[in-house]
PDB file of N, CA and C in Angstrom:
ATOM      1  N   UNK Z   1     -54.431  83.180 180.640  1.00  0.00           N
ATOM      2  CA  UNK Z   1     -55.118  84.394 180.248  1.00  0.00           C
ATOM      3  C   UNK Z   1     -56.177  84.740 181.294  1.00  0.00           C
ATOM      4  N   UNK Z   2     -56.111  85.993 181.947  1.00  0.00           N
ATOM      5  CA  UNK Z   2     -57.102  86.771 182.676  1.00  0.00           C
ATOM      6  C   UNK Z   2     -58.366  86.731 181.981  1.00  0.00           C
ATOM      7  N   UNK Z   3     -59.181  86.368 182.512  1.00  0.00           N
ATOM      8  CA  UNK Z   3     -60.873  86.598 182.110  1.00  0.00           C
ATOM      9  C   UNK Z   3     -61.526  88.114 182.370  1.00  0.00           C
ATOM     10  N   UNK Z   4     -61.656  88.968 181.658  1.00  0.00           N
ATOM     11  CA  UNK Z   4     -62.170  90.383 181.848  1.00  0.00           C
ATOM     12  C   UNK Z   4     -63.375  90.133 181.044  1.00  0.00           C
ATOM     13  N   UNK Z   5     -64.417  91.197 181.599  1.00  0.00           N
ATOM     14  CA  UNK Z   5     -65.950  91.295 180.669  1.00  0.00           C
ATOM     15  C   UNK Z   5     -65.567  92.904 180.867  1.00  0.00           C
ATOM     16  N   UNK Z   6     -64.946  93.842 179.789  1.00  0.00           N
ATOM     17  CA  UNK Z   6     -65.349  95.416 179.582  1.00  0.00           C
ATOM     18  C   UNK Z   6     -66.774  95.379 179.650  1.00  0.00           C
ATOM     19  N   UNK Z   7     -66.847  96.783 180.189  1.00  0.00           N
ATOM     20  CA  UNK Z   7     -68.158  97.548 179.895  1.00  0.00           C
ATOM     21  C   UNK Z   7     -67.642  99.014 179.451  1.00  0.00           C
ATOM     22  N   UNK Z   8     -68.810  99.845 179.520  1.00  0.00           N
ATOM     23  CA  UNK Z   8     -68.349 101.458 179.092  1.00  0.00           C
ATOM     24  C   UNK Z   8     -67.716 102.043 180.444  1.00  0.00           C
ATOM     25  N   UNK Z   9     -66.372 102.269 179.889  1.00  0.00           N
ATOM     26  CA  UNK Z   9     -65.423 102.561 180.966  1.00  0.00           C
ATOM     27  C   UNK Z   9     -65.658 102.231 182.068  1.00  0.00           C
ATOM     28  N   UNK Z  10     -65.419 100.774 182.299  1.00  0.00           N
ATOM     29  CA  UNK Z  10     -65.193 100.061 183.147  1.00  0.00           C
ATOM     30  C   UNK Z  10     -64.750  98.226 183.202  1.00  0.00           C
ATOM     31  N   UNK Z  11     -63.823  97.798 183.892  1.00  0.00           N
ATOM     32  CA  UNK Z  11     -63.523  96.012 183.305  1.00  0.00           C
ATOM     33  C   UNK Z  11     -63.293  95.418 184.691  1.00  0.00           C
ATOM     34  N   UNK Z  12     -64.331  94.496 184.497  1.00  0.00           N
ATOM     35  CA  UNK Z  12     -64.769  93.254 185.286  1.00  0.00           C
ATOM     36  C   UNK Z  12     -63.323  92.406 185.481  1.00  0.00           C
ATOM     37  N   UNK Z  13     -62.929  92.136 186.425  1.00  0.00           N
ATOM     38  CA  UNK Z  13     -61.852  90.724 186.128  1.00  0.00           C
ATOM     39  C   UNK Z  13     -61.995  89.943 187.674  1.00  0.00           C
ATOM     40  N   UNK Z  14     -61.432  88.894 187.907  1.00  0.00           N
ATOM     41  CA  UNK Z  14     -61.505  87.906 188.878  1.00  0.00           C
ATOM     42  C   UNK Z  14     -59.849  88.059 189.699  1.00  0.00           C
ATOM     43  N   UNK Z  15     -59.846  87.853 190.763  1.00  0.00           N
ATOM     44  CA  UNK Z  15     -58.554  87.646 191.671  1.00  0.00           C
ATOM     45  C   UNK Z  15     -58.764  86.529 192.340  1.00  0.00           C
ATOM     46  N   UNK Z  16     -57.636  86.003 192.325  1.00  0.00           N
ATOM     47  CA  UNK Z  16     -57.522  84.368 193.711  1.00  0.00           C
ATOM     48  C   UNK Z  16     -56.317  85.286 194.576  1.00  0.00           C
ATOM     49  N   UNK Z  17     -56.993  84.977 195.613  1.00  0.00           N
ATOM     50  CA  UNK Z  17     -55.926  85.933 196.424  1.00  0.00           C
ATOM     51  C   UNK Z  17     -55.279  85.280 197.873  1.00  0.00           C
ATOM     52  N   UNK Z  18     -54.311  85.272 198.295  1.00  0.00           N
ATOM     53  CA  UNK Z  18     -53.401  84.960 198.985  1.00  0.00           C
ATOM     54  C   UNK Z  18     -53.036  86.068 200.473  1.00  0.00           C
ATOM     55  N   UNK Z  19     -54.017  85.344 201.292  1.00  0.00           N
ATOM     56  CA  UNK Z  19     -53.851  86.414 202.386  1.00  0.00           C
ATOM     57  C   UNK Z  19     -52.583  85.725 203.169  1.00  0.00           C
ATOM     58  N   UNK Z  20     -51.909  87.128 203.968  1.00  0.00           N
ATOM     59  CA  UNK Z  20     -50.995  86.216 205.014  1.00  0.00           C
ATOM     60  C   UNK Z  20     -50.253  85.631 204.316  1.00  0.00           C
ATOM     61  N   UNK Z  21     -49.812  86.292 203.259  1.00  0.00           N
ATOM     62  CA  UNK Z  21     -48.298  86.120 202.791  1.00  0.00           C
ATOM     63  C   UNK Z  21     -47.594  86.428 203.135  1.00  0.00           C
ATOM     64  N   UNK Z  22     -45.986  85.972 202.622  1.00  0.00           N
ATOM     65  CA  UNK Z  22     -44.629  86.565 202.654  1.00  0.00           C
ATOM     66  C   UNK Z  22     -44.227  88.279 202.563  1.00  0.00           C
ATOM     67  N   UNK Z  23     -45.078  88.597 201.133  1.00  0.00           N
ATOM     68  CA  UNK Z  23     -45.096  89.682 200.665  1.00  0.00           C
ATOM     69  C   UNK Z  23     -46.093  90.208 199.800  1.00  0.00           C
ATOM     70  N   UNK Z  24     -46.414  91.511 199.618  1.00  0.00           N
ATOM     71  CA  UNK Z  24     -47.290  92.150 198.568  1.00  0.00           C
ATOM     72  C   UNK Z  24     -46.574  91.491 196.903  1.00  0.00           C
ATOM     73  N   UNK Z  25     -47.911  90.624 196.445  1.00  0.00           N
ATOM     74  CA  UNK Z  25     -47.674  90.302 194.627  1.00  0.00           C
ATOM     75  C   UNK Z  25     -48.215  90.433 193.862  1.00  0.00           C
ATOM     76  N   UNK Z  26     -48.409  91.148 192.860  1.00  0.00           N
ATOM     77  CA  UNK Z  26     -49.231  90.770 191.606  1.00  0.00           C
ATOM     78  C   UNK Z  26     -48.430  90.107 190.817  1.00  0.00           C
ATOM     79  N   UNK Z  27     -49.115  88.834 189.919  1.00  0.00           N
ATOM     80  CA  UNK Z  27     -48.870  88.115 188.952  1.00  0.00           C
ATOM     81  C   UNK Z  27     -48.676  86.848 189.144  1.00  0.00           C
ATOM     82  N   UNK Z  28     -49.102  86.184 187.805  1.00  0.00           N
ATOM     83  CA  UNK Z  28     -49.587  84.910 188.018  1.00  0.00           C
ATOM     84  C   UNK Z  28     -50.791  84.245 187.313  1.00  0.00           C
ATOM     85  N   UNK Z  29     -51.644  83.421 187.454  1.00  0.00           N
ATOM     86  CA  UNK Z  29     -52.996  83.596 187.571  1.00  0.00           C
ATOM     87  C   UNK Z  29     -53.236  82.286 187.836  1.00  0.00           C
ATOM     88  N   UNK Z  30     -55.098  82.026 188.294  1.00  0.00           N
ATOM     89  CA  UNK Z  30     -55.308  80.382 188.968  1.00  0.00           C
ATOM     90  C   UNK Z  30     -56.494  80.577 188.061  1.00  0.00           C
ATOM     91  N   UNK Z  31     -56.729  79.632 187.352  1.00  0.00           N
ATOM     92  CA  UNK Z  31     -58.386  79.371 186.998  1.00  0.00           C
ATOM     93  C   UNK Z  31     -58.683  80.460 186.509  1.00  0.00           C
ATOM     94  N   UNK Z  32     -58.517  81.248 185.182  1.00  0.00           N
ATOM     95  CA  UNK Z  32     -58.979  82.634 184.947  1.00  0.00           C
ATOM     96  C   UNK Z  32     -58.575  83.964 185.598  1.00  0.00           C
ATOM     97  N   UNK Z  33     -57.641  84.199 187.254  1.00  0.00           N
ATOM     98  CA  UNK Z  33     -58.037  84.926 187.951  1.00  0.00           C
ATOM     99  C   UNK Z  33     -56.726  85.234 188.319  1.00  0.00           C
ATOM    100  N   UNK Z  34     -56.163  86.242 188.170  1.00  0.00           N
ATOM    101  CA  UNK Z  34     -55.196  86.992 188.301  1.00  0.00           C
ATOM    102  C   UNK Z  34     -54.691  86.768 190.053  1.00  0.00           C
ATOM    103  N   UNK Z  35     -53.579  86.112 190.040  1.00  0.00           N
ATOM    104  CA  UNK Z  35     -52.748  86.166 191.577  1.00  0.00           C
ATOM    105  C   UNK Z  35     -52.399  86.885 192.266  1.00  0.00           C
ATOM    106  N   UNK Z  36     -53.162  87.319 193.138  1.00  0.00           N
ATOM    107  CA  UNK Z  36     -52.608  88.908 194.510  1.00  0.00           C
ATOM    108  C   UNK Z  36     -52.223  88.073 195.692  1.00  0.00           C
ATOM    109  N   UNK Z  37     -51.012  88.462 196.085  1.00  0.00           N
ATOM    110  CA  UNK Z  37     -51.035  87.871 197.481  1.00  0.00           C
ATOM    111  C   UNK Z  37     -50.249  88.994 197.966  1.00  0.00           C
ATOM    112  N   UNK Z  38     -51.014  89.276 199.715  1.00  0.00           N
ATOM    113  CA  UNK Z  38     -50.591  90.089 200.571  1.00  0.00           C
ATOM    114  C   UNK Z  38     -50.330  89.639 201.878  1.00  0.00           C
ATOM    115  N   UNK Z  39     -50.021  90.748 202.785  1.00  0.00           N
ATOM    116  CA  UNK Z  39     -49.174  90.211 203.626  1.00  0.00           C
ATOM    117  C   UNK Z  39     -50.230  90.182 204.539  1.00  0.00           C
ATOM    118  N   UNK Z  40     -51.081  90.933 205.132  1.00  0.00           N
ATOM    119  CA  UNK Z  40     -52.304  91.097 205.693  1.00  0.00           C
ATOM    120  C   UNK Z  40     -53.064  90.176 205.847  1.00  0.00           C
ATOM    121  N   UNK Z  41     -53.587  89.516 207.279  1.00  0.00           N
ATOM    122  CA  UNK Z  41     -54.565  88.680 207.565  1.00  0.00           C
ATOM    123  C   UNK Z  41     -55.538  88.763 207.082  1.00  0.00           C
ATOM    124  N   UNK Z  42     -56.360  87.841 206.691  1.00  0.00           N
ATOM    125  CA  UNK Z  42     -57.947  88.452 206.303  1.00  0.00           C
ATOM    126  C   UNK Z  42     -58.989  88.140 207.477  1.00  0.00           C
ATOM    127  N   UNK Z  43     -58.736  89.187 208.167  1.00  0.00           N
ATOM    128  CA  UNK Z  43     -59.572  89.891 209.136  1.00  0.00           C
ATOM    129  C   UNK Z  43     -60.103  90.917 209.296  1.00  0.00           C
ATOM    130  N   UNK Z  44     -61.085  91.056 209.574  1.00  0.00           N
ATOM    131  CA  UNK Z  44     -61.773  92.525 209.436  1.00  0.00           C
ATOM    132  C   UNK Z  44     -61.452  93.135 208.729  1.00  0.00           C
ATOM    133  N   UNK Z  45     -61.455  92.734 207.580  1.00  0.00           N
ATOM    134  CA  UNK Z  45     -61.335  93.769 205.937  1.00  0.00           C
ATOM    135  C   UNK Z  45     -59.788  94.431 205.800  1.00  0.00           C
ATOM    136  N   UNK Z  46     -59.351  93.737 206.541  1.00  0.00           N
ATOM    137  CA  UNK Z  46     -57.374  93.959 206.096  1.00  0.00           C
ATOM    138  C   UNK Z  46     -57.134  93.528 205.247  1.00  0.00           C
ATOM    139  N   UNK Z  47     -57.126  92.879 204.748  1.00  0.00           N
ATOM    140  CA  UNK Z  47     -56.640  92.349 203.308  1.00  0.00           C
ATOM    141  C   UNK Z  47     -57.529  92.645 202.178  1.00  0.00           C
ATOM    142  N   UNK Z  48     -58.441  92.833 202.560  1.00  0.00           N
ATOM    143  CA  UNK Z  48     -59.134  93.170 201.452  1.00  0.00           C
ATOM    144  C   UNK Z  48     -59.176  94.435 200.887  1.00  0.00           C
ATOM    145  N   UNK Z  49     -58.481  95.588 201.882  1.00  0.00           N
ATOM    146  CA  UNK Z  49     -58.080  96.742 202.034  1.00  0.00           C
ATOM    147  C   UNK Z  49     -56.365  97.243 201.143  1.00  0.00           C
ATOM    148  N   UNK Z  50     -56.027  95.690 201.846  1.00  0.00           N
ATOM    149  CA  UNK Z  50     -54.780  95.932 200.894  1.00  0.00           C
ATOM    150  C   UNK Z  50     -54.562  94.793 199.495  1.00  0.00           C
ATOM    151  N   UNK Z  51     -55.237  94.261 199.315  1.00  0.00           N
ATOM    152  CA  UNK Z  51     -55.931  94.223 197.710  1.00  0.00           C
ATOM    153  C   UNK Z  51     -56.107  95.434 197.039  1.00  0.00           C
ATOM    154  N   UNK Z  52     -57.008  96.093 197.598  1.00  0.00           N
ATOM    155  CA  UNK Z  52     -57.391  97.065 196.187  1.00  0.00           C
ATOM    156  C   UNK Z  52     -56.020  98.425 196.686  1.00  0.00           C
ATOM    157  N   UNK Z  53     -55.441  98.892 197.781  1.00  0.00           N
ATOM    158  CA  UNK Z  53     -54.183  99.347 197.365  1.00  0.00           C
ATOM    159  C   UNK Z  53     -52.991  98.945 196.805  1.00  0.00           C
ATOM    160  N   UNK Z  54     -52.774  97.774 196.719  1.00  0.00           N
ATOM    161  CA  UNK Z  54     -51.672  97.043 195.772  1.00  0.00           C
ATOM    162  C   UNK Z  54     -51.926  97.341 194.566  1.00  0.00           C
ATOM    163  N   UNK Z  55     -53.081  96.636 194.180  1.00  0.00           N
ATOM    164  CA  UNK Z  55     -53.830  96.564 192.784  1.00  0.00           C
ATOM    165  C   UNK Z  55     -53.997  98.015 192.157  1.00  0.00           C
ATOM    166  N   UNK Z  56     -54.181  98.600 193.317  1.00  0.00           N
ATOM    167  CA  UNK Z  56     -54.206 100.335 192.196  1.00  0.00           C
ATOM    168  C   UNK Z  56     -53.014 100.856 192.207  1.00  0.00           C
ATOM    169  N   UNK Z  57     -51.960 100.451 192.830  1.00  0.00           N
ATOM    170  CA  UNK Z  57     -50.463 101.075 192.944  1.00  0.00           C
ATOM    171  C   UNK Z  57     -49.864 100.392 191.318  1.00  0.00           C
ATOM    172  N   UNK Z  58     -50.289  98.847 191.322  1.00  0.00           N
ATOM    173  CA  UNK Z  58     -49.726  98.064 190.212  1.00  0.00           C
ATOM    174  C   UNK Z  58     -50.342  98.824 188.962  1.00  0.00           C
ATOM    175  N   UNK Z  59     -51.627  98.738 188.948  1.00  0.00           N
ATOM    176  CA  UNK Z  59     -51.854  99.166 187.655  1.00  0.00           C
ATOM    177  C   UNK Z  59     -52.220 100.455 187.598  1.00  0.00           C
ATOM    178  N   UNK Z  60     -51.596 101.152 188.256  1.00  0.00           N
ATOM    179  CA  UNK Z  60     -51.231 103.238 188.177  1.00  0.00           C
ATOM    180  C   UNK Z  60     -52.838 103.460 188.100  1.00  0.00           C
ATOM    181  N   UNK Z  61     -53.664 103.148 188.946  1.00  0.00           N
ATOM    182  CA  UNK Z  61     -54.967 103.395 188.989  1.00  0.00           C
ATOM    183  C   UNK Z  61     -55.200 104.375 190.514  1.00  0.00           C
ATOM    184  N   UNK Z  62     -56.652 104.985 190.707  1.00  0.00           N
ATOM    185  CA  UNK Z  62     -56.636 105.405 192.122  1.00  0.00           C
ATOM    186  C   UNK Z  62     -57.180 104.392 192.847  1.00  0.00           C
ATOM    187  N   UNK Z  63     -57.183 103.829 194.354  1.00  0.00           N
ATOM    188  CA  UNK Z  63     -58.018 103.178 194.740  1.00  0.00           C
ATOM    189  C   UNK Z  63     -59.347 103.141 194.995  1.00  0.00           C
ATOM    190  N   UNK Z  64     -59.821 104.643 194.311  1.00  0.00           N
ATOM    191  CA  UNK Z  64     -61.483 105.116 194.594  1.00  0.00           C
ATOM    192  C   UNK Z  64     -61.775 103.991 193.081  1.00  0.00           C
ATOM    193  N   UNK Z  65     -61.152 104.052 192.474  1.00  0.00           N
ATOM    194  CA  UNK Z  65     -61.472 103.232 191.147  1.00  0.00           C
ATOM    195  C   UNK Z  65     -61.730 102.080 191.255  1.00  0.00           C
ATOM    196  N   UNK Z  66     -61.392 101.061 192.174  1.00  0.00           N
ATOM    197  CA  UNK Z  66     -61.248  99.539 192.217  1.00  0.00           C
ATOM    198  C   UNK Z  66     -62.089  99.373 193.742  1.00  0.00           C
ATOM    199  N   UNK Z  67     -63.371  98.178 193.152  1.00  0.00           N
ATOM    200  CA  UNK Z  67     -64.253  98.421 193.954  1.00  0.00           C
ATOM    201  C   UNK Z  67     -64.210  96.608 193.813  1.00  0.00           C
ATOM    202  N   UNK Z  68     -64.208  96.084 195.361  1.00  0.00           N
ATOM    203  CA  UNK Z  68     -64.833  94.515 195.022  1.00  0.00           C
ATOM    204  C   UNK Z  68     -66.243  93.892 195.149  1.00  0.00           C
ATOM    205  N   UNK Z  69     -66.867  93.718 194.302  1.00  0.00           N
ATOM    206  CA  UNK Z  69     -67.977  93.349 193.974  1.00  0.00           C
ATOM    207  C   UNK Z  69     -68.670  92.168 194.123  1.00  0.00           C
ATOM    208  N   UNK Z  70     -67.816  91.054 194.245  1.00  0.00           N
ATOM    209  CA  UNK Z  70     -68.009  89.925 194.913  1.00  0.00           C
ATOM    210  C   UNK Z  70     -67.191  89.374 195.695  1.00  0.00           C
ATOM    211  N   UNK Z  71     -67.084  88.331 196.653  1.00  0.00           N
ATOM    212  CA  UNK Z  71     -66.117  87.645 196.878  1.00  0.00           C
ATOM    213  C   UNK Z  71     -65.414  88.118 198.480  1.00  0.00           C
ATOM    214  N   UNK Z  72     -66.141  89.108 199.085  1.00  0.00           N
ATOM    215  CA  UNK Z  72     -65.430  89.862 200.139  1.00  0.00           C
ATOM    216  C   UNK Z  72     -65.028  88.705 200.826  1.00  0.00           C
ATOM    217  N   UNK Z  73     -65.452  87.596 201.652  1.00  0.00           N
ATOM    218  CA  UNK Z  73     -64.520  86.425 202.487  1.00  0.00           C
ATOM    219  C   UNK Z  73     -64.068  85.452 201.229  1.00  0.00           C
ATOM    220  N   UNK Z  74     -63.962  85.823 200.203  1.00  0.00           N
ATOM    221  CA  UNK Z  74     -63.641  84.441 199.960  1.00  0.00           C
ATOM    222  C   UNK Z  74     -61.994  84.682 199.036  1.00  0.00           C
ATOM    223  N   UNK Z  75     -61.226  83.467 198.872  1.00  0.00           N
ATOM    224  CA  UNK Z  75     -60.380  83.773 197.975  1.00  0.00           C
ATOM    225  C   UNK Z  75     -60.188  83.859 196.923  1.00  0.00           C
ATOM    226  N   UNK Z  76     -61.725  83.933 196.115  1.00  0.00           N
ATOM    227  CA  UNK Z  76     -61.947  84.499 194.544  1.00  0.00           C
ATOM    228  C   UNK Z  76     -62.542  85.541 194.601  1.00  0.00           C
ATOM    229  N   UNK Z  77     -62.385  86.491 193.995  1.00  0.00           N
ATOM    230  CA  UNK Z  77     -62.467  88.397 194.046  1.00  0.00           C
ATOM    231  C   UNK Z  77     -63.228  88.558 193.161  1.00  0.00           C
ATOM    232  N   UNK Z  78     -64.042  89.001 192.738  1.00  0.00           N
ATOM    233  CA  UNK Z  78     -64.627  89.789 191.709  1.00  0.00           C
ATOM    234  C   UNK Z  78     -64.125  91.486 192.024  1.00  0.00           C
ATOM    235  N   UNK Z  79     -63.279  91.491 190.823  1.00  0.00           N
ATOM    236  CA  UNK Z  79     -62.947  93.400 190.684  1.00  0.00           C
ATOM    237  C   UNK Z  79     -63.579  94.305 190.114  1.00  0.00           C
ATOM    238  N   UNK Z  80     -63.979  95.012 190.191  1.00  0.00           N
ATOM    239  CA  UNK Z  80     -64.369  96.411 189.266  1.00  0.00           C
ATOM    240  C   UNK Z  80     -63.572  96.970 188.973  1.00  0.00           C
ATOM    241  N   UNK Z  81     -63.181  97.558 187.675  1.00  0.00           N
ATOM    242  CA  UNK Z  81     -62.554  98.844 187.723  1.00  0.00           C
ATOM    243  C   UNK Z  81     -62.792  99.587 186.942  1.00  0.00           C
ATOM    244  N   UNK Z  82     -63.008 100.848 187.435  1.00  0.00           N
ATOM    245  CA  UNK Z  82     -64.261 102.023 187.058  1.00  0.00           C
ATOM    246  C   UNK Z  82     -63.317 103.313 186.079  1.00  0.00           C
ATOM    247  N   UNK Z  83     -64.215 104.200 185.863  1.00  0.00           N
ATOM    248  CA  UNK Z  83     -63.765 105.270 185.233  1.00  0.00           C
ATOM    249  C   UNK Z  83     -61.904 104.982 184.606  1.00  0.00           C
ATOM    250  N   UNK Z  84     -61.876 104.201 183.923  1.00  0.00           N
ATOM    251  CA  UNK Z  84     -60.367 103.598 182.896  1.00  0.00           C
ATOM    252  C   UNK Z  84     -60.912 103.569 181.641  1.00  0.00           C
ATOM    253  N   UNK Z  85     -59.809 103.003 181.044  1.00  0.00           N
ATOM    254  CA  UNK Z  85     -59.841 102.524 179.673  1.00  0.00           C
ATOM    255  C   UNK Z  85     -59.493 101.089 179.975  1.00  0.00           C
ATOM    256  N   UNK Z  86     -60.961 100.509 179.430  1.00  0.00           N
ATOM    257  CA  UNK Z  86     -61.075  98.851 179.803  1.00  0.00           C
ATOM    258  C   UNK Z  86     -59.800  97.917 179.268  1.00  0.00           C
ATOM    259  N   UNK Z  87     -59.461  98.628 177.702  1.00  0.00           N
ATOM    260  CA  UNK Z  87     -58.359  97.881 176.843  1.00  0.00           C
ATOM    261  C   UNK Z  87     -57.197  98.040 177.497  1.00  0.00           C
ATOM    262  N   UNK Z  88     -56.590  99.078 177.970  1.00  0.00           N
ATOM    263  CA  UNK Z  88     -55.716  99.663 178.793  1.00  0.00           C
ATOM    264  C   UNK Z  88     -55.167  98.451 179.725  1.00  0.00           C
ATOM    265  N   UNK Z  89     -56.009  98.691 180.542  1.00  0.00           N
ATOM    266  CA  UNK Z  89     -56.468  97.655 181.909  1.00  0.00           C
ATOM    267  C   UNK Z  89     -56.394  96.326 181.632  1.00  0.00           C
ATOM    268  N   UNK Z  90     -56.872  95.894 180.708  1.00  0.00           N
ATOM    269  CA  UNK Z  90     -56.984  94.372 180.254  1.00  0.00           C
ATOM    270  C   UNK Z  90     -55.324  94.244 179.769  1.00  0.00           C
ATOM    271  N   UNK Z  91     -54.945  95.413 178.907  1.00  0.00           N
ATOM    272  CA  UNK Z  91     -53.713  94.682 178.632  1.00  0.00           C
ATOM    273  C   UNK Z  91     -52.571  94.660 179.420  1.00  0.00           C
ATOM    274  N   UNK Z  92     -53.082  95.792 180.509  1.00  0.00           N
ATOM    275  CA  UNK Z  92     -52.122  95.590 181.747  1.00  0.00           C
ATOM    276  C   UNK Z  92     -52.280  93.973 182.493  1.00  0.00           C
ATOM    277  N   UNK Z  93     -53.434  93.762 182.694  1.00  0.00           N
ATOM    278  CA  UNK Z  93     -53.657  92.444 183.420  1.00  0.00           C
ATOM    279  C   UNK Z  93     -53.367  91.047 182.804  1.00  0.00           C
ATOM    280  N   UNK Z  94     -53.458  90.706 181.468  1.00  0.00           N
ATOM    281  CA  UNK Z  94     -52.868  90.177 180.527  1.00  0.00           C
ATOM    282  C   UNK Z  94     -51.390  89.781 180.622  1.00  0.00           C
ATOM    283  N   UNK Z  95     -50.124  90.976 180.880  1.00  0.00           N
ATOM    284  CA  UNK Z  95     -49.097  91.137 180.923  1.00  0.00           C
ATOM    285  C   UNK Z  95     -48.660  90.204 182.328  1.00  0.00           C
ATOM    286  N   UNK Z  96     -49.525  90.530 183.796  1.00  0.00           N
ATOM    287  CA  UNK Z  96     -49.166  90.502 185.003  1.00  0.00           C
ATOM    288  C   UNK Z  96     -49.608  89.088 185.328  1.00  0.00           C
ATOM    289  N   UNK Z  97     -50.500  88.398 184.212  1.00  0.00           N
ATOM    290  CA  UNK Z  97     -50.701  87.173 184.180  1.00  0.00           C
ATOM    291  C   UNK Z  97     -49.735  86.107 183.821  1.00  0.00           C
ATOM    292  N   UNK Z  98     -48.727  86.836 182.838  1.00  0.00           N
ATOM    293  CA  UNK Z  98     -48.244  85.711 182.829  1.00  0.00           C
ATOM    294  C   UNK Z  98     -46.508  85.843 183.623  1.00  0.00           C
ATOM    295  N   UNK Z  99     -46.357  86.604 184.844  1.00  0.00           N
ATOM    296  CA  UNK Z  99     -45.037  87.077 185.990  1.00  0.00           C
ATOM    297  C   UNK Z  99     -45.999  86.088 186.268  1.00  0.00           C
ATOM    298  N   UNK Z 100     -45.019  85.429 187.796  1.00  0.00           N
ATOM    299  CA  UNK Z 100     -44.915  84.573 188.316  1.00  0.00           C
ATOM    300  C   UNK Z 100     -44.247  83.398 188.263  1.00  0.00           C
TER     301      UNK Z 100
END
């Protein structure tokens, strides 16, 4: 199970993320935190770039919406995601937790 904290239209969740992969993935999860892995080095904000376009393609979001809030070098993410419906979102992430 994904760890989310809603707020008023907006839900907190965690990513472990997988730079310099095979391929673009959502699903999965490590320790609370939903599995992204991309294909993109994490260098100079490439991957972290294509984090939040995966992530808003997966869950039919815009990418102005998904903001990372913690975690920029590291491979645990703190996500934002803004102007949604938190329940929405959660039960999308819920679902993508348990692919893999």
């Amino acid at each position: 199970m994904i760890e989310t904290t809603p707020r008023e239209n907006q839900l907190i969740f965690a990513i472990h993320v997988s730079a310099g992969s095979r391929r673009n993935e959502v699903g999965g999860q490590h320790d609370g935190a939903l599995r992204v892995a991309v294909t993109q080095a994490p260098e100079k904000g490439k991957a972290n770039a294509a984090i939040i376009k995966l992530l808003a393609k997966t869950l039919g979001i815009s990418k102005s919406q998904l903001e990372i809030i913690s975690g920029d070098t590291h491979r645990r993410k703190t996500i934002a995601a803004s102007q949604i419906d938190p329940h929405e979102i959660d039960q999308q992430l819920q679902t993508l937790s348990t692919k893999g």
